Short mmCIF file of C-alpha atoms and ligand atoms in Angstrom, two decimals:
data_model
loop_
_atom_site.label_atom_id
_atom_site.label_comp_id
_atom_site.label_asym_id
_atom_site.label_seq_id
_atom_site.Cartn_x
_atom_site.Cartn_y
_atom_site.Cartn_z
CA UNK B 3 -15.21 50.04 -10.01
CA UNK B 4 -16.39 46.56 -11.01
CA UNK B 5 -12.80 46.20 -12.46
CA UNK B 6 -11.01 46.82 -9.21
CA UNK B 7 -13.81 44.61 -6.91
CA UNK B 8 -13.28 41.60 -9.37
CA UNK B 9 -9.21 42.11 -9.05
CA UNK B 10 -10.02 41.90 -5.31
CA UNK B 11 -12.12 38.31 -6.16
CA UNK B 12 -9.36 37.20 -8.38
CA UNK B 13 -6.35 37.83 -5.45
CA UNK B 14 -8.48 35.88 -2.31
CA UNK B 15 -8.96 32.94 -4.80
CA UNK B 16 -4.75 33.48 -5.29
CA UNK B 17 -4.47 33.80 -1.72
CA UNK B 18 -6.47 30.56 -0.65
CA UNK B 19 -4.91 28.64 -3.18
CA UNK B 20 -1.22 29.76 -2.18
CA UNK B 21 -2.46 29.03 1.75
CA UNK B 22 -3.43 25.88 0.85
CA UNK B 23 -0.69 23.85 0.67
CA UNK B 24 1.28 25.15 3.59
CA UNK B 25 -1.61 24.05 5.52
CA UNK B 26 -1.59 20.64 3.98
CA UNK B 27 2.31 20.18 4.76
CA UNK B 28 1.99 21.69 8.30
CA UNK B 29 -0.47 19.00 8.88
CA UNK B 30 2.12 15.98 7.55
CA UNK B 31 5.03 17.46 9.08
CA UNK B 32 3.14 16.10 12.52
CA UNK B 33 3.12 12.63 11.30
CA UNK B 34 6.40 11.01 13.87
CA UNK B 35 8.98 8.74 12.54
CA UNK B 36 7.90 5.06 12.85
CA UNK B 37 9.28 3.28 16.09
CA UNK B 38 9.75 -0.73 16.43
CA UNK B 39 6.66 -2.02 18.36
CA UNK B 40 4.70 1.27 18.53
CA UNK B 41 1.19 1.70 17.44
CA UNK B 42 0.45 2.37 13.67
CA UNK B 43 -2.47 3.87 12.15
CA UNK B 44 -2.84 2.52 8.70
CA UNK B 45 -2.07 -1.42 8.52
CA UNK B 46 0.23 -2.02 5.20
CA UNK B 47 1.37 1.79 5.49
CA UNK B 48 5.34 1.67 4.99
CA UNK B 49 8.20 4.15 5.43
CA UNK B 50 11.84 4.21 4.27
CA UNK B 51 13.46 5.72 7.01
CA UNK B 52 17.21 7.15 6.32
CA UNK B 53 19.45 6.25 9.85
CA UNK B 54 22.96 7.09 9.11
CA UNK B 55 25.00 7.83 6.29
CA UNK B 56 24.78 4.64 4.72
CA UNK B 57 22.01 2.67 6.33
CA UNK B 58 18.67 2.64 5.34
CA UNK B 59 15.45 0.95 6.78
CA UNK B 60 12.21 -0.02 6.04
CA UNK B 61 9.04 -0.24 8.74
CA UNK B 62 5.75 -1.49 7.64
CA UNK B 63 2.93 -0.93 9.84
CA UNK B 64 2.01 -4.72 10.31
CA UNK B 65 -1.85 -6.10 10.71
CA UNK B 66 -1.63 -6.03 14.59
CA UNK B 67 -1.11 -2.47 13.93
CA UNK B 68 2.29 -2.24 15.47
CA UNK B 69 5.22 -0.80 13.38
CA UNK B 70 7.96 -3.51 12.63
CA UNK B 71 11.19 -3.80 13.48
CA UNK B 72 13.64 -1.19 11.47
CA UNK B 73 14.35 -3.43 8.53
CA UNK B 74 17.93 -2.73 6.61
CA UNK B 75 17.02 -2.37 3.16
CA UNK B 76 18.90 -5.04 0.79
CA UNK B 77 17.80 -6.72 -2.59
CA UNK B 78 15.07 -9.16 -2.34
CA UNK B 79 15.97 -12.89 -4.48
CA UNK B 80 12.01 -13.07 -5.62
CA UNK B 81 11.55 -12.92 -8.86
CA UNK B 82 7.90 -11.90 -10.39
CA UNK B 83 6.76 -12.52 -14.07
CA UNK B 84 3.73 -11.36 -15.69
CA UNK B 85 2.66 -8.99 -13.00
CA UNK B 86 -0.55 -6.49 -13.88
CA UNK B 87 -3.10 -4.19 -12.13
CA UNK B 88 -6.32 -3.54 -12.82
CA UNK B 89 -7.44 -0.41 -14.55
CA UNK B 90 -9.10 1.69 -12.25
CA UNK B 91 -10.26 5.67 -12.04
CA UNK B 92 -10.51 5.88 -8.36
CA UNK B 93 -10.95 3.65 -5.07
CA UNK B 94 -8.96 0.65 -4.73
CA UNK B 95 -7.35 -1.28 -7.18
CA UNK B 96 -5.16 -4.45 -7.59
CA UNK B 97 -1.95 -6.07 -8.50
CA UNK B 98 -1.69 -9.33 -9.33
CA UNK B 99 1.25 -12.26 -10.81
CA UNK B 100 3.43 -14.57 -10.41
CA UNK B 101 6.37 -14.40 -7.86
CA UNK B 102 9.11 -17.04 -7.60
CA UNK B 103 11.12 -17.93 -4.61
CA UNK B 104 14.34 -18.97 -6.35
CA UNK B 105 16.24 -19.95 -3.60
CA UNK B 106 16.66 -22.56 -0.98
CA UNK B 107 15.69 -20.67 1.85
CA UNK B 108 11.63 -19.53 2.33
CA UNK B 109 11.29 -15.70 2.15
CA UNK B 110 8.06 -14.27 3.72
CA UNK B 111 6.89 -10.49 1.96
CA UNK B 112 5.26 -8.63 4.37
CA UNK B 113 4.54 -5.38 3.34
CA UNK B 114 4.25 -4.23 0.09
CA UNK B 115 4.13 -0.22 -1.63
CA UNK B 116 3.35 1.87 -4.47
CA UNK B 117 3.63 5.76 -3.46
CA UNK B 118 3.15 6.76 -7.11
CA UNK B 119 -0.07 5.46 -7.03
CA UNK B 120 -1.74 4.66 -3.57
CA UNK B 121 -0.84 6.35 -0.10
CA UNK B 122 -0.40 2.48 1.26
CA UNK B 123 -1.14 -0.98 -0.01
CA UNK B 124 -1.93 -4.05 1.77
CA UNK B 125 -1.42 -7.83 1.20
CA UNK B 126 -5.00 -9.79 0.63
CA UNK B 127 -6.59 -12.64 0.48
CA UNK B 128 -10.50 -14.33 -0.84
CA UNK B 129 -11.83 -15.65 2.15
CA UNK B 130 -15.80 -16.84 2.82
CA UNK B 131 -17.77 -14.82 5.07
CA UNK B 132 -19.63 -17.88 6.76
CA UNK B 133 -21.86 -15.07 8.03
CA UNK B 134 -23.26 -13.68 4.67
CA UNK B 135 -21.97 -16.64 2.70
CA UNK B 136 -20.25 -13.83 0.27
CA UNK B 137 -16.68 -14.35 -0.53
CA UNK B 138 -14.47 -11.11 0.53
CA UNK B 139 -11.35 -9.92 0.66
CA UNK B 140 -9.02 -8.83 3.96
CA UNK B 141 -6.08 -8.95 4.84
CA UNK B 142 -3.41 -11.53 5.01
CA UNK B 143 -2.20 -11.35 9.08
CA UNK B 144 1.09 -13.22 7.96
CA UNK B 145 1.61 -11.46 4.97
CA UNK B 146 2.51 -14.17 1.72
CA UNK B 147 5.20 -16.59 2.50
CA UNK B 148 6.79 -18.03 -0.77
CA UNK B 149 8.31 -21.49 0.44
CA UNK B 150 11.79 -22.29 -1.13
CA UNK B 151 11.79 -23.40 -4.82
CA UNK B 152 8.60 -22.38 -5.20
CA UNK B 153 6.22 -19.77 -7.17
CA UNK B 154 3.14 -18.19 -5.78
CA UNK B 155 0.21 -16.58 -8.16
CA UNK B 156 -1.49 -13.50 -7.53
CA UNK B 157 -4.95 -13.69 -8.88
CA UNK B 158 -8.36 -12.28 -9.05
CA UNK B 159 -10.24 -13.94 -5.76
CA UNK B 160 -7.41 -14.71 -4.22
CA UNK B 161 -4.05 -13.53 -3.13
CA UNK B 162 -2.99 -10.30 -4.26
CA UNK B 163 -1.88 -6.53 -3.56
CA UNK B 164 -4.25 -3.99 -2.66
CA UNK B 165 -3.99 -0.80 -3.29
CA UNK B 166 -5.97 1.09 -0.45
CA UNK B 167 -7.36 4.45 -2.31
CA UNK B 168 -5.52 5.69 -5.55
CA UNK B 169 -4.32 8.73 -5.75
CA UNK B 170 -3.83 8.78 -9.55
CA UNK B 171 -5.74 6.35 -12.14
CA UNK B 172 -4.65 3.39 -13.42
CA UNK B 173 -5.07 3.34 -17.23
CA UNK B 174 -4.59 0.18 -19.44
CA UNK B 175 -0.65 0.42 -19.94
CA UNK B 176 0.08 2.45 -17.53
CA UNK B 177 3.93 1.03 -15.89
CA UNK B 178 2.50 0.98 -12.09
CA UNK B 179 5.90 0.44 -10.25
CA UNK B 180 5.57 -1.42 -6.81
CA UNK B 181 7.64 -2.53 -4.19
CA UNK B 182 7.70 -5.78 -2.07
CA UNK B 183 9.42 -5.53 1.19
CA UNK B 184 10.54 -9.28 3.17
CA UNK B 185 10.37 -10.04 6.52
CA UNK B 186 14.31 -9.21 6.67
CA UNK B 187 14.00 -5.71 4.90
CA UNK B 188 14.72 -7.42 1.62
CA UNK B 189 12.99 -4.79 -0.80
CA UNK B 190 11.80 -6.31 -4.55
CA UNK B 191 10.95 -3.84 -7.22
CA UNK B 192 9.08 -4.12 -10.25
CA UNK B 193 6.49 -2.66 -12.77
CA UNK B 194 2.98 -4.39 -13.05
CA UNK B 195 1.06 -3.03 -16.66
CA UNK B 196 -2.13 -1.71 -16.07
CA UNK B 197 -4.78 -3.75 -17.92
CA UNK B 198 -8.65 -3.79 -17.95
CA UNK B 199 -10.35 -6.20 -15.77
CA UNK B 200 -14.23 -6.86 -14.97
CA UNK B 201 -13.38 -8.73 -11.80
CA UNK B 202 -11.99 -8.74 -8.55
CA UNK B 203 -14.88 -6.23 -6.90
CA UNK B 204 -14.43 -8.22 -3.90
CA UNK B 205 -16.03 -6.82 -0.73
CA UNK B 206 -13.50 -5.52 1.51
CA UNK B 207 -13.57 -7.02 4.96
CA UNK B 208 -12.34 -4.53 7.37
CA UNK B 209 -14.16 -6.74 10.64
CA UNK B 210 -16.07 -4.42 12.48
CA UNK B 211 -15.73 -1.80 9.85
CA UNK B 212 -19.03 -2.10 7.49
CA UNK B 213 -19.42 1.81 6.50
CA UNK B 214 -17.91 4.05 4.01
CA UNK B 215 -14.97 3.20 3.11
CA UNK B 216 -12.56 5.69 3.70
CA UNK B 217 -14.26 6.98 6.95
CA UNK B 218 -14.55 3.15 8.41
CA UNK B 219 -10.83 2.85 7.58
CA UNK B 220 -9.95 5.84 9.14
CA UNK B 221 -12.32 5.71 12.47
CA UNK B 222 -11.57 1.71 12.87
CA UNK B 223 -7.69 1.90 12.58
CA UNK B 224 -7.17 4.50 14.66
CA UNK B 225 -9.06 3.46 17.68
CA UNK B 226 -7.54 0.30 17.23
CA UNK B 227 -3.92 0.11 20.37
CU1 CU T 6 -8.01 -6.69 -1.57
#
């Protein structure tokens, strides 16, 4: 008797946990393929979008929260050195280093991504809140433009990558791999080591979002046209 009602138990746990996931793919398989100039939910959100046989593009949903232009996909000519993210368990986290423009030409990196780690990232910047005189963090509405020649740092309290919600930790030496993507589609790759940091606990400033986190995001983005 008690044998037989706990085999029941034992197959509805099997049976919600084998349900589960079809539901959770039903759900993405709604999400539609990005289109140039149409409205995006989540600002920094990229996809890699296959078009024909041999040509594929990048769209990055841009801080006006309109998807870009398709982008053809083609090697970036930045360079990065010393690049690292801070440790982190959950939330956000960070990426920081230096990136060099080696060319004669300036190259503007407008989207950046890290789907092992984080569902989207963003491009930030320190800023003063003359309202509570607190120094925060949003994000960057022209993305980073690295000027010909030149080489730009990523640092704590100022400029860097955010990582919008991890979906796995960050441990110290942990290879995070992340992807820059230019204004032209150029796409740079590289790993940042994941090291332990005290800092950058910037505020995030999300403008008229000031709750939770994820539910602000969420609820502010998506009433946003
Ligand atoms: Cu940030």
């Amino acid at each position: 008797m008690k044998k037989q009602s706990m085999t029941g138990i034992a197959m509805s746990v099997a049976l919600a946990l084998f349900m589960a996931p079809h539901a959770v793919q039903a759900h993405e398989g709604t999400h539609s393929t990005p289109k140039a100039g149409a409205t995006c939910d989540m600002t920094g959100k990229t996809e890699m979008v296959k078009k024909k046989k041999y040509r594929t593009v990048n769209y990055v949903c841009l801080p006006n929260s309109k998807w870009s232009q398709a982008l053809p996909v083609s090697k970036s000519d930045l360079t990065t050195k010393d690049m690292w993210a801070k440790a982190a368990n959950t939330g956000m986290s960070a990426a920081f280093g230096l990136v060099t423009n080696p060319t004669d030409k300036d190259i503007r990196v407008i989207g950046a991504r890290s789907p092992k780690y984080t569902s989207f990232a963003q491009l930030h910047e320190v800023v003063m809140d003359p309202a509570t005189n607190q120094m925060v963090m949003q994000q960057r509405p022209e993305g980073l433009l690295i000027k010909a020649g030149e080489t730009i740092e990523l640092k704590p309290g100022g400029n860097h990558i955010m990582f919008m919600g991890l979906r796995q930790p960050i441990t110290a030496g942990a290879l995070v791999p992340i992807t820059l993507i230019g204004s032209k589609g150029e796409t740079l790759k590289f790993t940042a080591m994941g090291k332990v940091y005290a800092g950058a606990n910037e505020e995030y400033d999300s403008g008229d979002m000031s709750s939770g986190m994820s539910s602000g995001m969420s609820s502010g983005m998506s009433s946003s046209n």
